[in-house]
Structure formats: C-alpha cells, structure tokens
mmCIF file of C-alpha atoms in Angstrom:
data_model
loop_
_atom_site.group_PDB
_atom_site.id
_atom_site.type_symbol
_atom_site.label_atom_id
_atom_site.label_comp_id
_atom_site.label_asym_id
_atom_site.label_seq_id
_atom_site.Cartn_x
_atom_site.Cartn_y
_atom_site.Cartn_z
ATOM 1 C CA MET A 610 96.541 90.186 68.666
ATOM 2 C CA SER A 611 97.283 91.285 72.239
ATOM 3 C CA ALA A 612 97.135 94.731 72.989
ATOM 4 C CA PRO A 613 100.846 96.306 73.091
ATOM 5 C CA GLY A 614 101.948 96.924 76.569
ATOM 6 C CA LEU A 615 98.960 95.432 78.377
ATOM 7 C CA ARG A 616 99.615 92.415 80.455
ATOM 8 C CA LEU A 617 97.439 90.846 83.501
ATOM 9 C CA VAL A 618 98.790 90.101 86.488
ATOM 10 C CA PRO A 619 96.700 88.621 89.391
ATOM 11 C CA ALA A 620 96.476 90.838 92.343
ATOM 12 C CA PRO A 621 94.194 89.971 95.665
ATOM 13 C CA ALA A 622 91.084 91.702 94.417
ATOM 14 C CA GLY A 623 91.371 90.098 90.466
ATOM 15 C CA LEU A 624 93.395 90.655 87.667
ATOM 16 C CA ASP A 625 95.655 94.188 87.204
ATOM 17 C CA VAL A 626 96.226 95.409 83.557
ATOM 18 C CA ALA A 627 99.545 96.553 83.521
ATOM 19 C CA GLY A 628 100.574 99.300 81.585
ATOM 20 C CA SER A 629 96.963 100.469 81.241
ATOM 21 C CA GLY A 630 97.251 103.413 83.565
ATOM 22 C CA GLY A 631 95.738 101.415 87.095
ATOM 23 C CA ARG A 632 93.141 99.577 85.114
ATOM 24 C CA GLU A 633 91.816 96.548 86.709
ATOM 25 C CA ILE A 634 89.798 93.471 85.835
ATOM 26 C CA GLY A 635 88.263 93.182 89.735
ATOM 27 C CA PHE A 636 86.328 90.365 91.704
ATOM 28 C CA GLY A 637 82.219 90.912 90.855
ATOM 29 C CA ARG A 638 82.752 92.097 87.102
ATOM 30 C CA ASP A 639 79.918 90.472 85.040
ATOM 31 C CA ARG A 640 81.487 87.076 83.172
ATOM 32 C CA ALA A 641 81.000 88.623 79.411
ATOM 33 C CA GLY A 642 82.802 92.011 80.242
ATOM 34 C CA ALA A 643 85.418 89.789 81.699
ATOM 35 C CA LEU A 644 85.922 87.749 79.456
ATOM 36 C CA ALA A 645 86.283 90.001 76.754
ATOM 37 C CA SER A 646 88.407 92.491 78.328
ATOM 38 C CA VAL A 647 91.392 88.883 79.051
ATOM 39 C CA ALA A 648 90.482 88.466 75.363
ATOM 40 C CA ARG A 649 91.693 92.299 74.545
ATOM 41 C CA VAL A 650 94.814 92.151 76.902
ATOM 42 C CA GLU A 651 95.886 88.554 75.390
ATOM 43 C CA GLY A 652 95.121 88.330 72.045
ATOM 44 C CA ALA A 653 92.790 85.285 72.149
ATOM 45 C CA SER A 654 89.917 84.149 74.273
ATOM 46 C CA PRO A 655 90.192 81.927 77.649
ATOM 47 C CA ARG A 656 89.002 78.313 76.687
ATOM 48 C CA ALA A 657 86.159 76.851 79.121
ATOM 49 C CA VAL A 658 87.615 74.200 81.140
ATOM 50 C CA ALA A 659 86.065 72.277 83.850
ATOM 51 C CA CYS A 660 85.561 72.884 87.644
ATOM 52 C CA PRO A 661 84.337 70.414 89.743
ATOM 53 C CA ALA A 662 83.620 72.928 92.528
ATOM 54 C CA PRO A 663 79.455 72.787 92.551
ATOM 55 C CA GLY A 664 77.889 75.918 90.693
ATOM 56 C CA LEU A 665 81.213 77.677 89.590
ATOM 57 C CA ASP A 666 82.825 77.674 85.728
ATOM 58 C CA ALA A 667 86.026 77.822 84.610
ATOM 59 C CA PHE A 668 88.070 79.457 82.117
ATOM 60 C CA ARG A 669 91.784 79.050 80.899
ATOM 61 C CA THR A 670 93.663 81.749 79.130
ATOM 62 C CA GLU A 671 96.545 81.128 77.147
ATOM 63 C CA GLY A 672 99.202 82.279 79.406
ATOM 64 C CA GLY A 673 97.884 80.087 81.526
ATOM 65 C CA LEU A 674 96.200 81.662 84.394
ATOM 66 C CA VAL A 675 92.347 79.538 85.433
ATOM 67 C CA LEU A 676 89.701 82.165 85.657
ATOM 68 C CA VAL A 677 86.811 81.618 88.455
ATOM 69 C CA PHE A 678 82.988 82.207 87.617
ATOM 70 C CA THR A 679 79.361 82.039 89.752
ATOM 71 C CA GLY A 680 76.756 82.565 87.966
ATOM 72 C CA THR A 681 77.910 85.550 85.976
ATOM 73 C CA SER A 682 80.323 86.775 88.425
ATOM 74 C CA PHE A 683 84.052 87.085 88.372
ATOM 75 C CA VAL A 684 84.834 85.424 91.189
ATOM 76 C CA GLY A 685 88.937 84.433 91.257
ATOM 77 C CA TRP A 686 91.472 82.919 89.685
ATOM 78 C CA ALA A 687 94.405 80.958 89.662
ATOM 79 C CA GLN A 688 97.785 80.785 88.454
ATOM 80 C CA ASP A 689 101.099 78.858 89.332
ATOM 81 C CA GLY A 690 99.919 77.301 92.836
ATOM 82 C CA ALA A 691 98.263 81.079 93.666
ATOM 83 C CA ARG A 692 95.026 81.869 93.871
ATOM 84 C CA ALA A 693 93.134 84.861 94.548
ATOM 85 C CA GLY A 694 89.228 84.490 95.404
ATOM 86 C CA ARG A 695 87.304 81.279 95.083
ATOM 87 C CA GLY A 696 88.426 78.130 93.580
ATOM 88 C CA CYS A 697 87.883 75.597 91.686
#
C-alpha cells in the first residue's frame, strides 16, 4: 500500500517526495535506504532491471522510474526520456 498523499518527483539532485513537507531522496543516499523509501511511497518495492553500463545497477518502480546505483549509492534516475545523474 502506498503512502497516502505522497509521490515521487524526479529532480536534478535525486527525487523529491511531494506531499512530505520537503523530504527528498538525494543522490548519494545508500541503496537500502533509497529503495526502502521508494517502496514506502509507491507501495511496492522497485524490481531489479538490466543496466548495461559497467559498475551500475538499476531498479524500476511501479510508475516506470528507473533508479541507478553504483555500489551502495543512489546516483541517477531516468523516466520517459528525462534523466539526472548517472544513467544506464
């Protein structure tokens, strides 16, 4: 179940959490924390998807947002042709 009134908004420095009073999931956040926060907002855990770029991992949310990680850090996102940070 998603968090009522909250939604992810892609931003230049990560993801803003609209409806949260200014919270964000910023680039550099650890993987576990970023994925858990996204799951709480969307009501479903992002699923791993292929990322051909060496050293990067990607996860897709139910809403189609692709989150990119290097090691244990959140480093980028992509959605509908837009992106910020590192990409696959």
